[in-house]
């Protein structure tokens, strides 16, 4: 089978390897689509905690496809099942940028039925992250949540899931994204600027109850949060979440959760989560896919279709 790996930071290699076999508790998925996330670009570029001695590493976190083989002890999936999966390790021999990928069955869920594999592959990492961030911050219905990068992949899912939980979502995004984020449920829109905290305080003088920060605005947005509020850091590798004035400091690390992923797939089928695809590329054009995904202003995910 073919797989894309990083053998040297800064570039990708397409290699031929023996098709991986699933071990106990694992499934092998024939990859139909694998979304490109910022972490993949950062891995290629060596801007993640991976040592050069750990190379080569596989690439990709999100996969949609069909179960092709099951390991011993796997009862919840059978060959032919249409599934989604989330690979949540930075250092892995081979990842979803491949013809086949082996994952723990606990990281896999039935795919939503109403969308194709390309759209479905944009769900796992970012929707799971959005849901886990909301669990971490644990706000009550009616409380105010500021979402930075609200038009991005994580931010968009946070807006929709937080709205469904009854939170008052304050979306911080580019002016051109206002219609989209309001369409997902944001009640208040704040255009991005050099002073996001000041712009939020102009609307909420007492501050918001919490912020989830996919745009990594960190200290520059902390002033928007009320005393004793909460801040979710989505870039723990940049350092622990900043804090002041008894603001709860929360660091989010995405971890696979098949049951949660199944629930998120049902929300897609119910029309309550929006999937966005920017462009697809074949596996042998993975370098071009990552180049596009790494550009600012891309809306929707770039997806690799082996
Ligand atoms: N810790 C975890 O568990 C976890 C999990 C998943 C993702 N992440 C990280 O979370 C980050 C976001 O991921 P993503 O997939 O959502 O990326 P994305 O789709 O590129 O979204 C980021 C968004 O932030 C916007 N943005 C940038 N600067 C801004 C500013 N000053 N004000 C308002 N918006 C701004 C971007 O707009 P433009 O494109 O116009 O610049 C873009 O819409 C990435 O760094 C990713 O690695 C962490």
XYZ file of N, CA and C and ligand atoms in Angstrom, residues 36-40 42 61 125-126 128-130 132-133 147-156 172-174 177 190-194 196 213-217 220 233-237 251-255 276 293 295-301, ligand 1:
225
model
N -7.059 17.251 5.872
C -5.772 17.881 6.213
C -6.029 18.933 7.286
N -5.376 18.780 8.415
C -5.553 19.709 9.535
C -4.271 20.501 9.788
N -4.397 21.624 10.509
C -3.188 22.405 10.798
C -2.077 21.567 11.427
N -2.440 20.594 12.254
C -1.409 19.786 12.918
C -0.568 19.015 11.907
N -1.162 18.645 10.762
C -0.400 17.922 9.743
C 0.652 18.835 9.114
N 1.932 21.450 10.593
C 2.927 21.717 11.639
C 3.875 20.527 11.794
N -4.865 12.783 10.841
C -5.606 12.463 12.070
C -7.014 11.961 11.736
N -11.510 15.091 14.113
C -10.615 15.847 15.007
C -11.272 17.123 15.512
N -11.857 17.880 14.614
C -12.276 19.224 15.016
C -13.603 19.229 15.773
N -14.660 16.609 17.619
C -14.318 16.013 18.923
C -13.624 17.065 19.796
N -12.719 17.815 19.205
C -12.031 18.875 19.964
C -13.025 19.917 20.471
N -13.957 20.305 19.611
C -14.959 21.302 20.021
C -15.777 20.775 21.196
N -14.980 18.349 23.326
C -14.153 18.171 24.534
C -13.811 19.527 25.163
N -13.636 20.559 24.349
C -13.372 21.902 24.893
C -14.590 22.420 25.656
N -15.781 32.717 21.244
C -15.075 31.752 20.408
C -14.205 32.540 19.439
N -12.877 32.398 19.556
C -11.980 33.061 18.596
C -11.823 32.137 17.385
N -11.446 32.697 16.237
C -11.317 31.852 15.041
C -12.617 31.124 14.766
N -13.736 31.824 14.968
C -15.049 31.165 14.948
C -15.433 30.639 13.569
N -14.768 31.134 12.525
C -15.080 30.644 11.182
C -14.186 29.477 10.783
N -13.241 29.091 11.647
C -12.351 27.973 11.354
C -13.042 26.647 11.641
N -12.279 25.562 11.464
C -12.879 24.237 11.604
C -13.290 23.961 13.053
N -12.370 24.156 14.004
C -12.733 23.943 15.411
C -13.770 24.983 15.827
N -13.502 26.256 15.490
C -14.383 27.337 15.923
C -15.813 27.159 15.440
N -15.967 26.760 14.178
C -17.319 26.577 13.635
C -18.100 25.517 14.399
N -15.831 35.634 17.361
C -14.792 36.558 16.887
C -14.228 35.979 15.592
N -14.424 36.707 14.486
C -13.967 36.223 13.178
C -13.848 37.413 12.244
N -13.333 37.138 11.018
C -13.207 38.201 10.032
C -14.583 38.721 9.619
N -16.891 36.726 7.514
C -17.415 35.467 8.065
C -18.665 35.678 8.930
N -18.209 39.698 16.778
C -17.165 40.697 17.021
C -16.134 40.554 15.898
N -15.969 41.602 15.051
C -14.981 41.489 13.972
C -13.560 41.472 14.511
N -12.670 40.692 13.883
C -11.300 40.607 14.388
C -10.603 41.967 14.260
N -9.738 42.239 15.220
C -9.060 43.533 15.279
C -7.801 43.359 16.122
N -7.075 44.455 16.315
C -5.860 44.397 17.129
C -6.183 44.375 18.617
N -8.977 42.595 20.499
C -10.190 41.785 20.650
C -10.815 41.916 22.045
N -10.313 29.218 22.443
C -9.393 30.060 21.674
C -8.669 29.330 20.530
N -9.400 28.862 19.498
C -8.715 28.200 18.383
C -7.795 29.127 17.598
N -7.987 30.447 17.679
C -7.109 31.371 16.948
C -5.833 31.671 17.739
N -5.691 31.078 18.929
C -4.494 31.252 19.761
C -4.203 32.729 20.026
N -5.229 33.476 20.426
C -5.007 34.903 20.725
C -4.461 35.081 22.138
N -3.935 38.320 24.527
C -4.633 39.467 23.943
C -6.145 39.346 24.053
N -7.245 26.731 26.225
C -6.058 26.847 25.382
C -6.024 25.662 24.421
N -6.047 25.945 23.121
C -5.971 24.848 22.150
C -4.565 24.640 21.620
N -3.603 25.341 22.168
C -2.215 25.154 21.729
C -1.330 24.911 22.938
N -1.532 23.778 23.645
C -0.717 23.522 24.838
C 0.771 23.494 24.524
N 1.145 23.209 23.245
C 2.579 23.179 22.936
C 3.194 24.578 22.952
N -6.237 23.441 29.556
C -5.484 23.027 28.364
C -6.190 21.851 27.698
N -6.510 22.017 26.415
C -7.210 20.969 25.673
C -6.230 20.147 24.840
N -6.272 18.829 25.008
C -5.535 17.900 24.146
C -6.578 16.960 23.540
N -6.704 16.958 22.209
C -7.701 16.078 21.586
C -7.375 14.619 21.880
N -8.387 13.849 22.280
C -8.172 12.416 22.451
C -9.346 11.672 21.834
N -17.622 21.306 5.973
C -17.171 22.168 4.866
C -15.907 21.608 4.224
N -3.643 23.936 2.423
C -4.231 23.939 3.766
C -3.495 24.901 4.698
N -2.418 27.811 4.027
C -2.611 29.238 3.708
C -3.697 29.849 4.589
N -3.550 31.127 4.927
C -4.622 31.841 5.641
C -5.807 32.011 4.708
N -6.992 32.109 5.295
C -8.186 32.461 4.519
C -8.891 31.300 3.866
N -8.342 30.075 3.994
C -9.035 28.914 3.416
C -10.233 28.604 4.301
N -11.392 28.442 3.706
C -12.590 28.085 4.470
C -13.018 26.690 4.042
N -13.204 25.811 4.994
C -13.472 24.408 4.686
C -12.143 23.672 4.644
N -12.235 22.360 4.812
C -11.017 21.569 4.919
C -10.550 21.077 3.561
N -5.385 21.118 21.335
C -6.271 20.463 20.599
O -6.914 19.521 21.076
C -6.493 20.886 19.179
C -7.318 20.105 18.352
C -7.570 20.553 17.059
C -6.973 21.725 16.587
N -6.126 22.396 17.402
C -5.464 23.631 16.955
O -6.440 24.647 16.912
C -6.080 25.599 15.933
C -7.274 25.896 15.040
O -7.538 24.765 14.248
P -8.580 24.878 13.046
O -8.551 23.567 12.366
O -9.863 25.418 13.540
O -7.845 25.966 12.117
P -8.514 26.868 10.998
O -9.623 26.125 10.344
O -7.387 27.384 10.183
O -9.177 28.067 11.815
C -8.464 29.083 12.446
C -9.293 30.323 12.259
O -8.779 31.390 13.061
C -8.884 32.565 12.281
N -8.067 33.602 12.859
C -6.725 33.754 12.767
N -6.351 34.862 13.449
C -7.488 35.415 13.949
C -7.770 36.570 14.720
N -6.781 37.400 15.095
N -9.044 36.826 15.074
C -10.038 36.004 14.709
N -9.849 34.892 13.951
C -8.580 34.612 13.591
C -8.488 32.117 10.905
O -8.871 33.044 9.913
P -7.955 33.222 8.588
O -7.898 31.910 7.900
O -8.691 34.259 7.805
O -6.610 33.681 9.063
C -9.280 30.818 10.807
O -10.612 31.039 10.392
C -4.882 25.004 15.173
O -3.687 25.586 15.653
C -4.933 23.556 15.536
O -3.664 22.935 15.468
C -5.874 22.010 18.685
